[in-house]
Short mmCIF file of C-alpha atoms and ligand atoms in Angstrom, two decimals:
data_model
loop_
_atom_site.label_atom_id
_atom_site.label_comp_id
_atom_site.label_asym_id
_atom_site.label_seq_id
_atom_site.Cartn_x
_atom_site.Cartn_y
_atom_site.Cartn_z
CA UNK A 1 38.30 48.02 -34.10
CA UNK A 2 38.11 50.02 -30.88
CA UNK A 3 39.77 47.51 -28.51
CA UNK A 4 38.51 49.31 -25.43
CA UNK A 5 34.97 48.32 -26.45
CA UNK A 6 35.47 44.95 -28.14
CA UNK A 7 35.89 42.27 -25.48
CA UNK A 8 36.96 42.41 -21.82
CA UNK A 9 38.85 39.37 -20.48
CA UNK A 10 39.37 40.37 -16.85
CA UNK A 11 36.15 42.00 -15.70
CA UNK A 12 37.45 45.56 -15.32
CA UNK A 13 34.83 46.72 -17.83
CA UNK A 14 37.42 47.70 -20.44
CA UNK A 15 38.12 45.67 -23.56
CA UNK A 16 41.65 44.29 -23.88
CA UNK A 17 43.97 42.25 -26.11
CA UNK A 18 43.32 38.84 -24.47
CA UNK A 19 39.60 39.56 -24.93
CA UNK A 20 40.17 40.32 -28.59
CA UNK A 21 42.29 37.18 -29.00
CA UNK A 22 39.38 35.07 -27.74
CA UNK A 23 37.07 36.55 -30.40
CA UNK A 24 39.07 36.14 -33.57
CA UNK A 25 36.81 33.35 -34.87
CA UNK A 26 34.02 35.89 -35.14
CA UNK A 27 36.16 38.01 -37.45
CA UNK A 28 37.49 35.22 -39.61
CA UNK A 29 37.49 31.49 -38.89
CA UNK A 30 37.86 30.55 -42.54
CA UNK A 31 34.20 29.47 -42.92
CA UNK A 32 31.11 31.21 -44.32
CA UNK A 33 29.75 31.53 -40.78
CA UNK A 34 32.24 34.22 -39.78
CA UNK A 35 32.54 37.78 -41.08
CA UNK A 36 35.49 36.89 -43.25
CA UNK A 37 37.31 40.18 -42.86
CA UNK A 38 40.70 40.50 -44.58
CA UNK A 39 42.66 42.63 -42.14
CA UNK A 40 42.40 44.13 -38.70
CA UNK A 41 43.09 47.75 -37.64
CA UNK A 42 43.23 48.47 -33.91
CA UNK A 43 42.92 52.03 -32.56
CA UNK A 44 45.85 52.88 -30.22
CA UNK A 45 46.83 50.43 -27.47
CA UNK A 46 50.03 52.22 -26.40
CA UNK A 47 50.70 53.54 -22.89
CA UNK A 48 48.54 56.60 -22.39
CA UNK A 49 46.97 58.74 -19.66
CA UNK A 50 43.78 58.14 -21.76
CA UNK A 51 42.84 61.81 -21.94
CA UNK A 52 41.84 61.03 -25.53
CA UNK A 53 41.53 57.26 -24.96
CA UNK A 54 44.89 56.30 -26.42
CA UNK A 55 45.35 59.12 -28.94
CA UNK A 56 47.58 60.72 -26.30
CA UNK A 57 50.64 58.46 -26.32
CA UNK A 58 53.44 58.39 -23.73
CA UNK A 59 55.41 55.54 -25.32
CA UNK A 60 55.03 54.58 -28.99
CA UNK A 61 56.71 51.20 -28.68
CA UNK A 62 54.95 49.62 -25.70
CA UNK A 63 51.42 48.51 -24.76
CA UNK A 64 49.29 50.04 -22.02
CA UNK A 65 48.71 47.51 -19.20
CA UNK A 66 44.98 48.19 -19.43
CA UNK A 67 45.11 46.44 -22.83
CA UNK A 68 47.83 43.85 -22.12
CA UNK A 69 51.46 43.57 -23.15
CA UNK A 70 53.72 43.55 -26.19
CA UNK A 71 53.57 39.76 -25.89
CA UNK A 72 49.82 39.95 -26.52
CA UNK A 73 50.51 41.90 -29.72
CA UNK A 74 52.97 39.21 -30.82
CA UNK A 75 50.34 36.59 -30.13
CA UNK A 76 47.68 38.58 -31.93
CA UNK A 77 49.88 38.98 -34.98
CA UNK A 78 50.68 35.24 -35.00
CA UNK A 79 47.00 34.25 -34.60
CA UNK A 80 45.82 36.70 -37.23
CA UNK A 81 48.50 35.62 -39.68
CA UNK A 82 47.39 32.03 -39.21
CA UNK A 83 43.98 33.24 -40.43
CA UNK A 84 45.45 35.23 -43.31
CA UNK A 85 44.66 38.56 -41.65
CA UNK A 86 47.29 41.32 -41.56
CA UNK A 87 47.28 43.43 -38.39
CA UNK A 88 47.48 47.23 -38.45
CA UNK A 89 48.16 49.40 -35.42
CA UNK A 90 47.37 53.10 -35.13
CA UNK A 91 50.25 55.58 -35.25
CA UNK A 92 49.68 59.03 -33.77
CA UNK A 93 52.44 61.20 -35.27
CA UNK A 94 50.88 64.66 -35.01
CA UNK A 95 51.03 64.89 -31.23
CA UNK A 96 52.14 63.06 -28.10
CA UNK A 97 50.65 63.09 -24.64
CA UNK A 98 51.72 66.06 -22.52
CA UNK A 99 53.10 63.34 -20.21
CA UNK A 100 55.42 61.93 -22.89
CA UNK A 101 59.07 62.21 -21.69
CA UNK A 102 59.85 64.25 -24.81
CA UNK A 103 57.31 66.91 -23.88
CA UNK A 104 58.30 66.92 -20.21
CA UNK A 105 61.82 67.74 -21.36
CA UNK A 106 60.69 70.18 -24.01
CA UNK A 107 58.63 72.26 -21.61
CA UNK A 108 61.28 72.24 -18.86
CA UNK A 109 63.23 75.20 -20.30
CA UNK A 110 63.66 77.26 -23.45
CA UNK A 111 67.17 75.87 -23.87
CA UNK A 112 66.35 72.20 -23.43
CA UNK A 113 67.65 70.16 -26.41
CA UNK A 114 64.09 68.91 -26.99
CA UNK A 115 62.57 72.42 -26.90
CA UNK A 116 62.24 72.47 -30.68
CA UNK A 117 60.63 69.01 -30.79
CA UNK A 118 57.27 70.74 -30.27
CA UNK A 119 55.76 73.93 -31.68
CA UNK A 120 56.48 76.81 -29.27
CA UNK A 121 55.77 80.47 -29.89
CA UNK A 122 55.88 83.78 -28.03
CA UNK A 123 52.58 85.38 -27.03
CA UNK A 124 51.13 88.14 -29.19
CA UNK A 125 51.98 91.67 -27.95
CA UNK A 126 48.88 91.73 -25.72
CA UNK A 127 49.76 88.33 -24.22
CA UNK A 128 47.15 86.43 -26.19
CA UNK A 129 47.90 83.29 -28.28
CA UNK A 130 50.35 83.66 -31.21
CA UNK A 131 47.58 83.30 -33.81
CA UNK A 132 43.86 82.60 -34.17
CA UNK A 133 44.04 78.85 -34.79
CA UNK A 134 41.22 76.98 -33.05
CA UNK A 135 41.76 73.45 -31.73
CA UNK A 136 39.81 70.68 -33.51
CA UNK A 137 38.10 70.03 -30.18
CA UNK A 138 37.31 73.72 -29.62
CA UNK A 139 39.05 76.53 -27.74
CA UNK A 140 42.33 77.97 -28.98
CA UNK A 141 44.95 75.55 -30.37
CA UNK A 142 47.47 77.20 -28.01
CA UNK A 143 48.11 76.85 -24.29
CA UNK A 144 50.43 79.15 -22.33
CA UNK A 145 53.18 77.36 -20.43
CA UNK A 146 53.76 79.42 -17.28
CA UNK A 147 57.33 78.15 -16.68
CA UNK A 148 58.78 79.50 -19.90
CA UNK A 149 56.21 82.13 -20.86
CA UNK A 150 55.62 80.68 -24.33
CA UNK A 151 52.57 79.02 -25.88
CA UNK A 152 52.63 75.47 -27.26
CA UNK A 153 50.48 74.32 -30.16
CA UNK A 154 47.91 71.53 -29.81
CA UNK A 155 45.64 70.69 -32.73
CA UNK A 156 43.46 68.69 -30.35
CA UNK A 157 43.32 68.72 -26.52
CA UNK A 158 45.80 70.76 -24.45
CA UNK A 159 47.04 67.36 -23.23
CA UNK A 160 48.06 66.54 -26.84
CA UNK A 161 50.94 68.90 -27.80
CA UNK A 162 51.82 68.88 -31.52
CA UNK A 163 55.24 67.55 -32.51
CA UNK A 164 57.40 69.74 -34.75
CA UNK A 165 57.79 67.71 -37.94
CA UNK A 166 60.07 70.40 -39.39
CA UNK A 167 62.73 69.17 -36.92
CA UNK A 168 64.75 66.27 -38.46
CA UNK A 169 65.33 64.74 -35.01
CA UNK A 170 61.57 64.38 -34.57
CA UNK A 171 61.27 62.82 -38.00
CA UNK A 172 64.03 60.32 -37.22
CA UNK A 173 62.66 59.43 -33.78
CA UNK A 174 59.13 58.95 -35.09
CA UNK A 175 60.27 56.88 -38.07
CA UNK A 176 62.09 54.65 -35.61
CA UNK A 177 58.85 53.99 -33.69
CA UNK A 178 57.33 52.62 -36.92
CA UNK A 179 60.33 50.40 -37.58
CA UNK A 180 60.14 49.01 -34.07
CA UNK A 181 56.66 47.50 -34.72
CA UNK A 182 57.21 46.61 -38.39
CA UNK A 183 60.33 44.69 -37.39
CA UNK A 184 58.20 42.85 -34.87
CA UNK A 185 55.85 41.58 -37.57
CA UNK A 186 53.06 44.13 -37.48
CA UNK A 187 51.78 44.57 -41.06
CA UNK A 188 51.10 48.27 -41.13
CA UNK A 189 49.53 51.31 -39.60
CA UNK A 190 46.59 53.61 -39.82
CA UNK A 191 48.17 57.09 -39.56
CA UNK A 192 46.22 59.44 -37.32
CA UNK A 193 45.40 63.03 -38.36
CA UNK A 194 48.10 62.73 -40.99
CA UNK A 195 47.29 65.93 -42.91
CA UNK A 196 48.24 68.06 -39.92
CA UNK A 197 51.92 67.22 -39.49
CA UNK A 198 53.29 70.32 -41.21
CA UNK A 199 52.07 73.74 -40.11
CA UNK A 200 52.21 77.05 -41.93
CA UNK A 201 55.88 78.12 -41.61
CA UNK A 202 54.96 81.59 -40.32
CA UNK A 203 52.14 80.29 -38.11
CA UNK A 204 49.96 82.74 -40.04
CA UNK A 205 46.41 83.48 -38.93
CA UNK A 206 43.70 81.23 -40.32
CA UNK A 207 41.17 82.70 -42.73
CA UNK A 208 37.70 83.32 -41.34
CA UNK A 209 34.58 81.48 -42.34
CA UNK A 210 31.66 83.07 -44.17
CA UNK A 211 33.74 85.49 -46.17
CA UNK A 212 35.62 86.89 -43.20
CA UNK A 213 32.95 87.40 -40.54
CA UNK A 214 32.80 83.92 -39.05
CA UNK A 215 34.99 81.72 -36.87
CA UNK A 216 38.61 80.99 -37.85
CA UNK A 217 38.76 77.95 -40.11
CA UNK A 218 39.80 75.05 -37.90
CA UNK A 219 41.59 73.15 -40.62
CA UNK A 220 43.82 76.00 -41.70
CA UNK A 221 46.82 73.87 -40.78
CA UNK A 222 45.39 70.75 -42.40
CA UNK A 223 46.90 69.55 -45.71
CA UNK A 224 49.48 72.33 -45.85
CA UNK A 225 51.20 71.49 -49.19
CA UNK A 226 54.57 70.63 -47.67
CA UNK A 227 52.97 67.82 -45.66
CA UNK A 228 52.93 65.60 -48.73
CA UNK A 229 56.75 65.59 -48.79
CA UNK A 230 56.75 64.45 -45.17
CA UNK A 231 54.42 61.61 -46.18
CA UNK A 232 56.91 60.50 -48.85
CA UNK A 233 59.53 60.19 -46.09
CA UNK A 234 57.14 58.06 -44.04
CA UNK A 235 56.39 55.91 -47.09
CA UNK A 236 60.12 55.19 -47.49
CA UNK A 237 60.13 53.67 -43.99
CA UNK A 238 57.32 51.30 -45.00
CA UNK A 239 59.27 50.47 -48.17
CA UNK A 240 62.01 49.05 -45.95
CA UNK A 241 59.44 46.38 -44.98
CA UNK A 242 57.91 45.00 -48.19
CA UNK A 243 54.27 44.04 -47.94
CA UNK A 244 53.45 46.51 -45.16
CA UNK A 245 50.80 49.18 -45.58
CA UNK A 246 50.19 52.79 -44.52
CA UNK A 247 46.59 54.04 -44.46
CA UNK A 248 46.18 57.74 -43.83
CA UNK A 249 43.35 59.28 -41.85
CA UNK A 250 43.00 61.89 -44.56
CA UNK A 251 40.46 64.67 -44.84
CA UNK A 252 39.95 66.91 -47.83
CA UNK A 253 38.80 67.39 -51.38
CA UNK A 254 39.15 64.59 -53.95
CA UNK A 255 42.22 66.43 -55.23
CA UNK A 256 43.78 66.54 -51.76
CA UNK A 257 43.04 62.83 -51.29
CA UNK A 258 44.94 62.26 -54.54
CA UNK A 259 47.94 64.06 -53.00
CA UNK A 260 47.96 61.69 -50.02
CA UNK A 261 48.75 58.86 -52.45
CA UNK A 262 51.63 60.91 -53.81
CA UNK A 263 49.75 61.91 -56.96
CA UNK A 264 50.58 60.15 -60.23
CA UNK A 265 53.91 58.88 -58.84
CA UNK A 266 52.09 56.93 -56.09
CA UNK A 267 55.05 57.53 -53.78
CA UNK A 268 52.90 58.74 -50.85
CA UNK A 269 50.68 56.59 -48.65
CA UNK A 270 49.45 53.24 -49.97
CA UNK A 271 45.89 54.11 -48.99
CA UNK A 272 44.10 57.30 -47.96
CA UNK A 273 40.70 57.26 -46.31
CA UNK A 274 37.84 58.78 -48.24
CA UNK A 275 35.28 59.96 -45.67
CA UNK A 276 33.08 61.47 -48.39
CA UNK A 277 30.22 59.10 -47.60
CA UNK A 278 30.23 60.23 -43.95
CA UNK A 279 30.70 63.99 -44.05
CA UNK A 280 31.31 66.83 -46.50
CA UNK A 281 34.88 67.72 -47.43
CA UNK A 282 35.34 70.11 -44.52
CA UNK A 283 33.74 67.78 -41.96
CA UNK A 284 30.90 70.11 -41.13
CA UNK A 285 27.75 68.10 -41.94
CA UNK A 286 26.77 64.46 -42.35
CA UNK A 287 26.10 63.27 -45.89
CA UNK A 288 22.41 62.52 -46.53
CA UNK A 289 21.39 59.11 -47.90
CA UNK A 290 20.62 60.51 -51.31
CA UNK A 291 21.59 58.87 -54.60
CA UNK A 292 22.39 62.15 -56.35
CA UNK A 293 24.75 63.25 -53.55
CA UNK A 294 26.42 59.84 -53.33
CA UNK A 295 26.82 59.59 -57.11
CA UNK A 296 28.53 62.98 -57.13
CA UNK A 297 30.94 62.06 -54.31
CA UNK A 298 31.82 58.65 -55.71
CA UNK A 299 32.31 59.75 -59.32
CA UNK A 300 34.36 62.84 -58.41
CA UNK A 301 36.53 60.75 -56.08
CA UNK A 302 36.99 58.06 -58.72
CA UNK A 303 38.04 60.61 -61.34
CA UNK A 304 40.56 62.28 -59.01
CA UNK A 305 42.14 59.00 -57.87
CA UNK A 306 45.60 58.55 -59.40
CA UNK A 307 45.99 55.76 -61.93
CA UNK A 308 46.76 52.52 -60.07
CA UNK A 309 45.65 53.78 -56.65
CA UNK A 310 43.14 51.86 -54.54
CA UNK A 311 40.46 53.89 -52.79
CA UNK A 312 39.50 53.37 -49.16
CA UNK A 313 35.88 53.91 -48.08
CA UNK A 314 34.14 53.86 -44.71
CA UNK A 315 30.64 54.61 -43.45
CA UNK A 316 31.52 54.60 -39.75
CA UNK A 317 34.36 54.99 -37.30
CA UNK A 318 34.97 55.70 -33.64
CA UNK A 319 34.71 59.47 -34.19
CA UNK A 320 31.42 59.84 -36.01
CA UNK A 321 27.75 59.16 -35.31
CA UNK A 322 26.76 55.67 -36.44
CA UNK A 323 25.18 55.27 -39.87
CA UNK A 324 21.91 53.80 -38.60
CA UNK A 325 21.31 56.81 -36.34
CA UNK A 326 22.46 59.37 -38.91
CA UNK A 327 19.78 58.11 -41.27
CA UNK A 328 16.93 57.31 -38.94
CA UNK A 329 14.77 60.47 -38.98
CA UNK A 330 11.80 58.42 -40.28
CA UNK A 331 12.66 55.29 -38.27
CA UNK A 332 14.04 53.49 -41.35
CA UNK A 333 17.75 53.76 -40.55
CA UNK A 334 18.10 49.98 -40.48
CA UNK A 335 16.82 49.59 -44.03
CA UNK A 336 19.24 52.26 -45.21
CA UNK A 337 22.08 50.55 -43.33
CA UNK A 338 21.39 47.30 -45.19
CA UNK A 339 21.49 49.08 -48.53
CA UNK A 340 24.61 50.97 -47.45
CA UNK A 341 26.36 47.66 -46.77
CA UNK A 342 25.91 46.71 -50.43
CA UNK A 343 27.09 50.15 -51.53
CA UNK A 344 30.21 50.07 -49.34
CA UNK A 345 31.18 46.52 -50.27
CA UNK A 346 30.24 47.14 -53.91
CA UNK A 347 32.48 50.19 -54.36
CA UNK A 348 35.92 49.80 -55.87
CA UNK A 349 38.74 49.67 -53.32
CA UNK A 350 39.11 48.84 -49.65
CA UNK A 351 36.00 48.86 -47.45
CA UNK A 352 36.62 49.59 -43.78
CA UNK A 353 34.01 48.46 -41.25
CA UNK A 354 33.78 49.69 -37.68
CA UNK A 355 32.89 47.11 -35.02
CA UNK A 356 29.13 46.92 -34.52
CA UNK A 357 28.37 48.29 -37.98
CA UNK A 358 27.76 44.71 -39.08
CA UNK A 359 25.12 44.42 -36.34
CA UNK A 360 23.30 47.61 -37.31
CA UNK A 361 24.36 49.16 -34.02
CA UNK A 362 22.79 52.61 -33.39
CA UNK A 363 24.28 55.44 -31.32
CA UNK A 364 23.65 54.84 -27.64
CA UNK A 365 22.39 57.66 -25.48
CA UNK A 366 24.87 57.91 -22.61
CA UNK A 367 23.55 59.52 -19.40
CA UNK A 368 25.32 62.76 -18.54
CA UNK A 369 27.01 61.29 -15.47
CA UNK A 370 28.60 58.51 -17.50
CA UNK A 371 30.03 60.57 -20.37
CA UNK A 372 33.76 60.03 -20.92
CA UNK A 373 34.92 61.77 -24.10
CA UNK A 374 36.84 64.94 -23.16
CA UNK A 375 36.14 66.40 -26.61
CA UNK A 376 32.42 66.47 -25.83
CA UNK A 377 32.66 69.96 -24.40
CA UNK A 378 33.31 71.32 -27.87
CA UNK A 379 32.23 68.83 -30.55
CA UNK A 380 29.54 66.19 -30.85
CA UNK A 381 30.64 63.84 -28.05
CA UNK A 382 31.92 60.48 -29.28
CA UNK A 383 30.71 58.26 -26.43
CA UNK A 384 27.44 57.24 -28.19
CA UNK A 385 29.41 55.56 -30.98
CA UNK A 386 31.97 53.91 -28.70
CA UNK A 387 29.74 51.81 -26.46
CA UNK A 388 30.83 48.17 -26.11
CA UNK A 389 30.20 45.33 -28.57
CA UNK A 390 27.14 43.30 -27.73
CA UNK A 391 27.91 39.59 -28.06
CA UNK A 392 24.64 38.39 -26.55
CA UNK A 393 21.62 39.67 -24.63
CA UNK A 394 22.93 38.88 -21.13
CA UNK A 395 23.51 41.60 -18.56
CA UNK A 396 27.18 41.96 -19.46
CA UNK A 397 26.34 41.47 -23.18
CA UNK A 398 29.11 38.87 -23.31
CA UNK A 399 31.46 41.88 -23.30
CA UNK A 400 32.34 41.91 -19.60
CA UNK A 401 31.64 40.21 -16.30
CA UNK A 402 32.03 43.58 -14.61
CA UNK A 403 30.66 47.08 -15.14
CA UNK A 404 31.24 48.31 -18.71
CA UNK A 405 33.15 51.59 -19.08
CA UNK A 406 30.22 52.90 -21.14
CA UNK A 407 26.60 51.69 -20.95
CA UNK A 408 25.24 49.15 -23.43
CA UNK A 409 22.84 49.81 -26.29
CA UNK A 410 19.56 48.09 -27.17
CA UNK A 411 19.72 44.44 -26.08
CA UNK A 412 18.28 43.01 -29.28
CA UNK A 413 21.24 44.24 -31.34
CA UNK A 414 23.67 41.44 -30.53
CA UNK A 415 25.80 38.81 -32.22
CA UNK A 416 24.07 35.73 -30.74
CA UNK A 417 20.54 36.74 -31.74
CA UNK A 418 21.55 37.97 -35.18
CA UNK A 419 23.52 34.79 -35.75
CA UNK A 420 20.26 32.82 -35.22
CA UNK A 421 18.37 35.00 -37.71
CA UNK A 422 19.30 34.28 -41.32
CA UNK A 423 17.65 37.60 -42.33
CA UNK A 424 19.75 39.71 -39.97
CA UNK A 425 22.08 42.48 -41.08
CA UNK A 426 24.97 40.44 -39.64
CA UNK A 427 24.23 37.68 -42.16
CA UNK A 428 23.88 40.28 -44.90
CA UNK A 429 27.42 41.47 -44.15
CA UNK A 430 28.73 37.90 -44.01
CA UNK A 431 27.09 37.05 -47.34
CA UNK A 432 28.21 40.27 -48.99
CA UNK A 433 31.84 39.86 -47.89
CA UNK A 434 31.86 36.24 -49.09
CA UNK A 435 30.28 37.07 -52.46
CA UNK A 436 32.63 40.02 -52.92
CA UNK A 437 35.57 37.68 -52.46
CA UNK A 438 34.08 35.15 -54.92
CA UNK A 439 33.80 37.76 -57.69
CA UNK A 440 36.96 39.44 -58.98
CA UNK A 441 34.70 42.06 -60.61
CA UNK A 442 33.64 43.20 -57.13
CA UNK A 443 36.97 42.63 -55.48
CA UNK A 444 39.19 44.44 -57.94
CA UNK A 445 37.15 45.24 -61.05
CA UNK A 446 36.79 48.48 -62.94
CA UNK A 447 34.06 51.04 -62.16
CA UNK A 448 31.50 52.59 -64.52
CA UNK A 449 28.53 54.66 -63.39
CA UNK A 450 25.18 53.70 -64.95
CA UNK A 451 22.64 56.39 -65.83
CA UNK A 452 19.05 56.10 -64.76
CA UNK A 453 16.56 57.43 -62.22
CA UNK A 454 18.00 60.23 -60.02
CA UNK A 455 17.04 58.28 -56.90
CA UNK A 456 19.02 55.23 -57.98
CA UNK A 457 22.80 55.21 -57.79
CA UNK A 458 23.96 52.38 -60.01
CA UNK A 459 27.32 51.31 -61.34
CA UNK A 460 28.94 48.31 -62.96
CA UNK A 461 32.11 46.65 -61.77
CA UNK A 462 33.84 44.67 -64.49
CA UNK A 463 36.68 42.18 -64.61
CA UNK A 464 37.28 40.41 -67.91
CA UNK A 465 33.91 39.11 -69.10
CA UNK A 466 32.41 39.18 -65.61
CA UNK A 467 30.20 42.12 -64.58
CA UNK A 468 28.51 42.99 -61.31
CA UNK A 469 25.90 45.71 -61.16
CA UNK A 470 25.49 47.57 -57.86
CA UNK A 471 22.18 49.44 -57.60
CA UNK A 472 20.96 51.49 -54.64
CA UNK A 473 17.54 53.12 -54.41
CA UNK A 474 17.58 55.90 -51.82
CA UNK A 475 13.91 56.86 -52.38
CA UNK A 476 11.40 55.46 -49.91
CA UNK A 477 9.21 54.29 -52.84
CA UNK A 478 9.89 51.73 -55.51
CA UNK A 479 12.08 52.67 -58.51
CA UNK A 480 12.97 50.94 -61.78
CA UNK A 481 16.31 50.86 -63.56
CA UNK A 482 16.86 49.90 -67.19
CA UNK A 483 19.61 47.30 -67.13
CA UNK A 484 22.72 47.60 -69.28
CA UNK A 485 22.98 44.98 -72.06
CA UNK A 486 23.53 41.46 -70.75
CA UNK A 487 21.73 38.59 -69.12
CA UNK A 488 21.51 39.58 -65.45
CA UNK A 489 20.74 37.53 -62.37
CA UNK A 490 20.41 38.86 -58.84
CA UNK A 491 23.33 37.93 -56.60
CA UNK A 492 22.23 39.53 -53.34
CA UNK A 493 19.56 41.95 -52.15
CA UNK A 494 19.66 44.24 -49.14
CA UNK A 495 16.53 42.27 -48.17
CA UNK A 496 15.11 39.14 -49.75
CA UNK A 497 12.39 41.25 -51.39
CA UNK A 498 14.60 44.24 -52.27
CA UNK A 499 15.00 43.59 -56.00
CA UNK A 500 13.22 41.80 -58.84
CA UNK A 501 14.03 41.41 -62.54
CA UNK A 502 11.35 42.30 -65.08
CA UNK A 503 12.75 41.67 -68.54
CA UNK A 504 15.33 44.38 -69.19
CA UNK A 505 14.40 46.27 -66.03
CA UNK A 506 15.39 45.98 -62.40
CA UNK A 507 12.77 46.92 -59.84
CA UNK A 508 14.06 48.07 -56.45
CA UNK A 509 11.75 48.44 -53.50
CA UNK A 510 11.89 51.64 -51.45
CA UNK A 511 15.35 51.98 -49.79
CA UNK A 512 16.37 48.68 -51.43
CA UNK A 513 19.70 47.80 -52.97
CA UNK A 514 21.10 44.81 -54.82
CA UNK A 515 24.00 43.24 -56.63
CA UNK A 516 23.35 41.56 -59.98
CA UNK A 517 25.65 39.46 -62.11
CA UNK A 518 26.15 39.07 -65.85
CA UNK A 519 28.76 37.47 -68.05
O1 TEU B 1 40.69 62.13 -35.41
C1 TEU B 1 40.98 63.31 -36.13
C2 TEU B 1 39.68 63.89 -36.55
O2 TEU B 1 38.75 63.22 -36.85
C3 TEU B 1 39.53 65.31 -36.61
O3 TEU B 1 39.11 65.60 -37.88
C4 TEU B 1 38.56 65.79 -35.56
O4 TEU B 1 37.68 64.80 -35.15
C5 TEU B 1 37.71 66.88 -36.10
O5 TEU B 1 38.54 67.86 -36.56
C6 TEU B 1 36.81 67.43 -35.01
O6 TEU B 1 35.87 68.25 -35.60
C7 TEU B 1 41.74 61.35 -34.95
C8 TEU B 1 41.21 60.18 -34.13
O7 TEU B 1 40.47 59.33 -34.96
C9 TEU B 1 40.44 60.69 -32.97
O8 TEU B 1 39.85 59.66 -32.22
C10 TEU B 1 41.41 61.47 -32.10
O9 TEU B 1 40.73 62.04 -31.03
C11 TEU B 1 42.11 62.56 -32.90
O10 TEU B 1 42.63 62.10 -34.13
C12 TEU B 1 43.30 63.08 -32.13
O11 TEU B 1 44.30 62.12 -32.09
CA1 CA B 2 39.86 44.43 -19.38
#
């Protein structure tokens, strides 16, 4: 959830914690008429100058007044626990805000005790940055600090200086920020940009793309091998609080994702995001809705996953173009989104939804004068995927009584209207989440790919004598799949007409998907 865009309680146009508290029934009220989600992850709500909308933190153990107070977090945790939902906050360990007291001290002089809490380096002999590392948001990853004549490293914006995780004092101070919330009853954290904590010890130049002629590779200091030791240290903090969970925002190859879990020992993070259904391993291009591509990603990821680890899939988040719009070149993005819901919730492991995904929300074109995301100067701006939730079709969309911080999307995509329509994608998500919970095969069963037509990605989930088949046709025309042995019945289709049984065959309409059951 992106709290800034979920629900605004006080009319300032910005979502907040009291707003969220008033909407918990939508997420899970214990009946089949709510989404029935299992756990809640909130992007950062800590005090911040909001240069990167909360990913630039000035105090890790407080709440920004724009969102509410620590008391609101306590209340949220209590209310969510009453509903059986753990609450995860978002920890930003790679960098602080440049306004964080630690950085203000660090930059004040070369001899300040906190100097080494950040990554400082002398200029190259010609005065240019110490190496060729580019920032993830473009421009060099280094900014010269006039006062002391050295450069500081920032993987993201210049207002987000990187902490030096090779300094034990930083490690101790950051671990303590986790304990502070875990002690308070928070159930876990999503760990931001977690593969970046440890940099190359010599700050060596990054390799160049395209065999040496292209741009420096932006993720040169991503997943540096020593970082996985640092993650083990973080895991030990969570181990002090049994039942809590750490989910890494992890980028990389299936093998690197394996390392985030700690490899075979499973002594790293409990969960590591797999963004393979969103973008390629190096985050350069969106993944097409193509069965052969998806089959390859899912099976390679499954094979690389350590024994006993649980995978963690997502189709959307607050950083990436929304699924519907990514797959809408022929105007059929909505049909693909419905099929994708059955894929996501049919895959083994944790499925993470991003608010609005369950409504089939598209990207919203934001007029130039209203753009907010500072990263937009260098990467695909993230405003179009961060526009507010649409609760109804009224002028304030039920989100605010004031002026929303970003404009709204198409009026017809809203909770109230979709709630009225039993065929809506919202109801598809509700049904799928309910059915997934009713079937251990889906919830925690084994995974076996099923061979068939190249345009159909199919697999069986099995638990004991119960089997669920997940089948997704990414072709725009009808396809047929020969069913594995068993007596199958259709559990759920991406549309009521998406799938039909014909003896030992399953017929899927163009862009259709289904779940089928056999014992
Ligand atoms: O995002 C990190 C991230 O996604 C990077 O991979 C980055 O987007 C990419 O390199 C750009 O091409 C996390 C948060 O989710 C994001 O909102 C923050 O802005 C970022 O970290 C910095 O904290
Ligand atoms: Ca507000």
